[in-house]
């Protein structure tokens, strides 16, 4: 889906919240970077934050899988975003699912203070359960974009990041060896298969 920024916020007043969500490999970070680069091109000042937990790539950079990166500031808690936001027009937040629930009020406050806030994050964890503060962020957003990866099993639009390794913790940083994007149908088939295997072992 093509995203039109002209769809809202046309009364001249600033301050808004956009959420870009989806599974892993859906291109949500690329979409965040695309919007931020366009803003930068128009001489708008841009600042990006990410949770300090996400150290998969390089510290101090939002890096997407195609190495199309923008420098970012790692922060320990959502409250630090308010403290660290400088004299900018646009605030980008990546991997928002890893932030504490306080991120919701932080985004509201930023929008109230006139910032354009663009938030990217995983909508669901590997079990298909809404991830951390993402549902609330989607609810308060002016606009929500849901990106889709392609199901690696059948080619349909994927909706969940299925975990390939046995680990029941919600947070397991990983890449292609740990996760695969699959669609609802293939996810249900996988769950049934796992239940069958568990039964046989009993
Ligand atoms: Zn599928």
mmCIF file with all atom_site columns, N, CA, C and O and ligand atoms in Angstrom, residues 151 153-156 182-183 185-186, ligand 1:
data_model
loop_
_atom_site.group_PDB
_atom_site.id
_atom_site.type_symbol
_atom_site.label_atom_id
_atom_site.label_alt_id
_atom_site.label_comp_id
_atom_site.label_asym_id
_atom_site.label_entity_id
_atom_site.label_seq_id
_atom_site.pdbx_PDB_ins_code
_atom_site.Cartn_x
_atom_site.Cartn_y
_atom_site.Cartn_z
_atom_site.occupancy
_atom_site.B_iso_or_equiv
_atom_site.pdbx_formal_charge
_atom_site.auth_seq_id
_atom_site.auth_comp_id
_atom_site.auth_asym_id
_atom_site.auth_atom_id
_atom_site.pdbx_PDB_model_num
ATOM   1  N  N   . UNK A 1 151 ? 4.989  -14.995 2.887  1.00 0.00 ? 151 UNK A N   1
ATOM   2  C  CA  . UNK A 1 151 ? 5.074  -16.293 3.573  1.00 0.00 ? 151 UNK A CA  1
ATOM   3  C  C   . UNK A 1 151 ? 6.097  -17.175 2.856  1.00 0.00 ? 151 UNK A C   1
ATOM   4  O  O   . UNK A 1 151 ? 5.970  -17.419 1.656  1.00 0.00 ? 151 UNK A O   1
ATOM   5  N  N   . UNK A 1 153 ? 6.472  -20.208 3.071  1.00 0.00 ? 153 UNK A N   1
ATOM   6  C  CA  . UNK A 1 153 ? 5.981  -21.559 2.764  1.00 0.00 ? 153 UNK A CA  1
ATOM   7  C  C   . UNK A 1 153 ? 5.025  -21.596 1.577  1.00 0.00 ? 153 UNK A C   1
ATOM   8  O  O   . UNK A 1 153 ? 5.012  -22.550 0.833  1.00 0.00 ? 153 UNK A O   1
ATOM   9  N  N   . UNK A 1 154 ? 4.176  -20.543 1.454  1.00 0.00 ? 154 UNK A N   1
ATOM   10 C  CA  . UNK A 1 154 ? 3.175  -20.596 0.378  1.00 0.00 ? 154 UNK A CA  1
ATOM   11 C  C   . UNK A 1 154 ? 3.098  -19.344 -0.488 1.00 0.00 ? 154 UNK A C   1
ATOM   12 O  O   . UNK A 1 154 ? 2.375  -19.326 -1.475 1.00 0.00 ? 154 UNK A O   1
ATOM   13 N  N   . UNK A 1 155 ? 3.820  -18.286 -0.100 1.00 0.00 ? 155 UNK A N   1
ATOM   14 C  CA  . UNK A 1 155 ? 3.829  -17.099 -0.946 1.00 0.00 ? 155 UNK A CA  1
ATOM   15 C  C   . UNK A 1 155 ? 2.710  -16.098 -0.697 1.00 0.00 ? 155 UNK A C   1
ATOM   16 O  O   . UNK A 1 155 ? 2.659  -15.048 -1.330 1.00 0.00 ? 155 UNK A O   1
ATOM   17 N  N   . UNK A 1 156 ? 1.804  -16.404 0.250  1.00 0.00 ? 156 UNK A N   1
ATOM   18 C  CA  . UNK A 1 156 ? 0.752  -15.439 0.607  1.00 0.00 ? 156 UNK A CA  1
ATOM   19 C  C   . UNK A 1 156 ? 1.368  -14.322 1.447  1.00 0.00 ? 156 UNK A C   1
ATOM   20 O  O   . UNK A 1 156 ? 2.483  -14.452 1.930  1.00 0.00 ? 156 UNK A O   1
ATOM   21 N  N   . UNK A 1 182 ? 5.554  -16.170 8.169  1.00 0.00 ? 182 UNK A N   1
ATOM   22 C  CA  . UNK A 1 182 ? 4.567  -17.065 7.566  1.00 0.00 ? 182 UNK A CA  1
ATOM   23 C  C   . UNK A 1 182 ? 3.152  -16.484 7.699  1.00 0.00 ? 182 UNK A C   1
ATOM   24 O  O   . UNK A 1 182 ? 2.900  -15.602 8.502  1.00 0.00 ? 182 UNK A O   1
ATOM   25 N  N   . UNK A 1 183 ? 2.236  -17.005 6.895  1.00 0.00 ? 183 UNK A N   1
ATOM   26 C  CA  . UNK A 1 183 ? 0.867  -16.486 6.866  1.00 0.00 ? 183 UNK A CA  1
ATOM   27 C  C   . UNK A 1 183 ? 0.027  -17.162 7.955  1.00 0.00 ? 183 UNK A C   1
ATOM   28 O  O   . UNK A 1 183 ? 0.467  -18.114 8.597  1.00 0.00 ? 183 UNK A O   1
ATOM   29 N  N   . UNK A 1 185 ? -2.575 -19.091 7.740  1.00 0.00 ? 185 UNK A N   1
ATOM   30 C  CA  . UNK A 1 185 ? -2.896 -20.491 7.440  1.00 0.00 ? 185 UNK A CA  1
ATOM   31 C  C   . UNK A 1 185 ? -1.710 -21.406 7.766  1.00 0.00 ? 185 UNK A C   1
ATOM   32 O  O   . UNK A 1 185 ? -1.869 -22.429 8.438  1.00 0.00 ? 185 UNK A O   1
ATOM   33 N  N   . UNK A 1 186 ? -0.520 -21.021 7.314  1.00 0.00 ? 186 UNK A N   1
ATOM   34 C  CA  . UNK A 1 186 ? 0.675  -21.846 7.565  1.00 0.00 ? 186 UNK A CA  1
ATOM   35 C  C   . UNK A 1 186 ? 1.038  -21.838 9.046  1.00 0.00 ? 186 UNK A C   1
ATOM   36 O  O   . UNK A 1 186 ? 1.575  -22.817 9.562  1.00 0.00 ? 186 UNK A O   1
HETATM 37 ZN ZN1 . LIG B 2 .   ? 1.596  -19.491 4.056  1.00 0.00 ? 1   LIG B ZN1 1
#
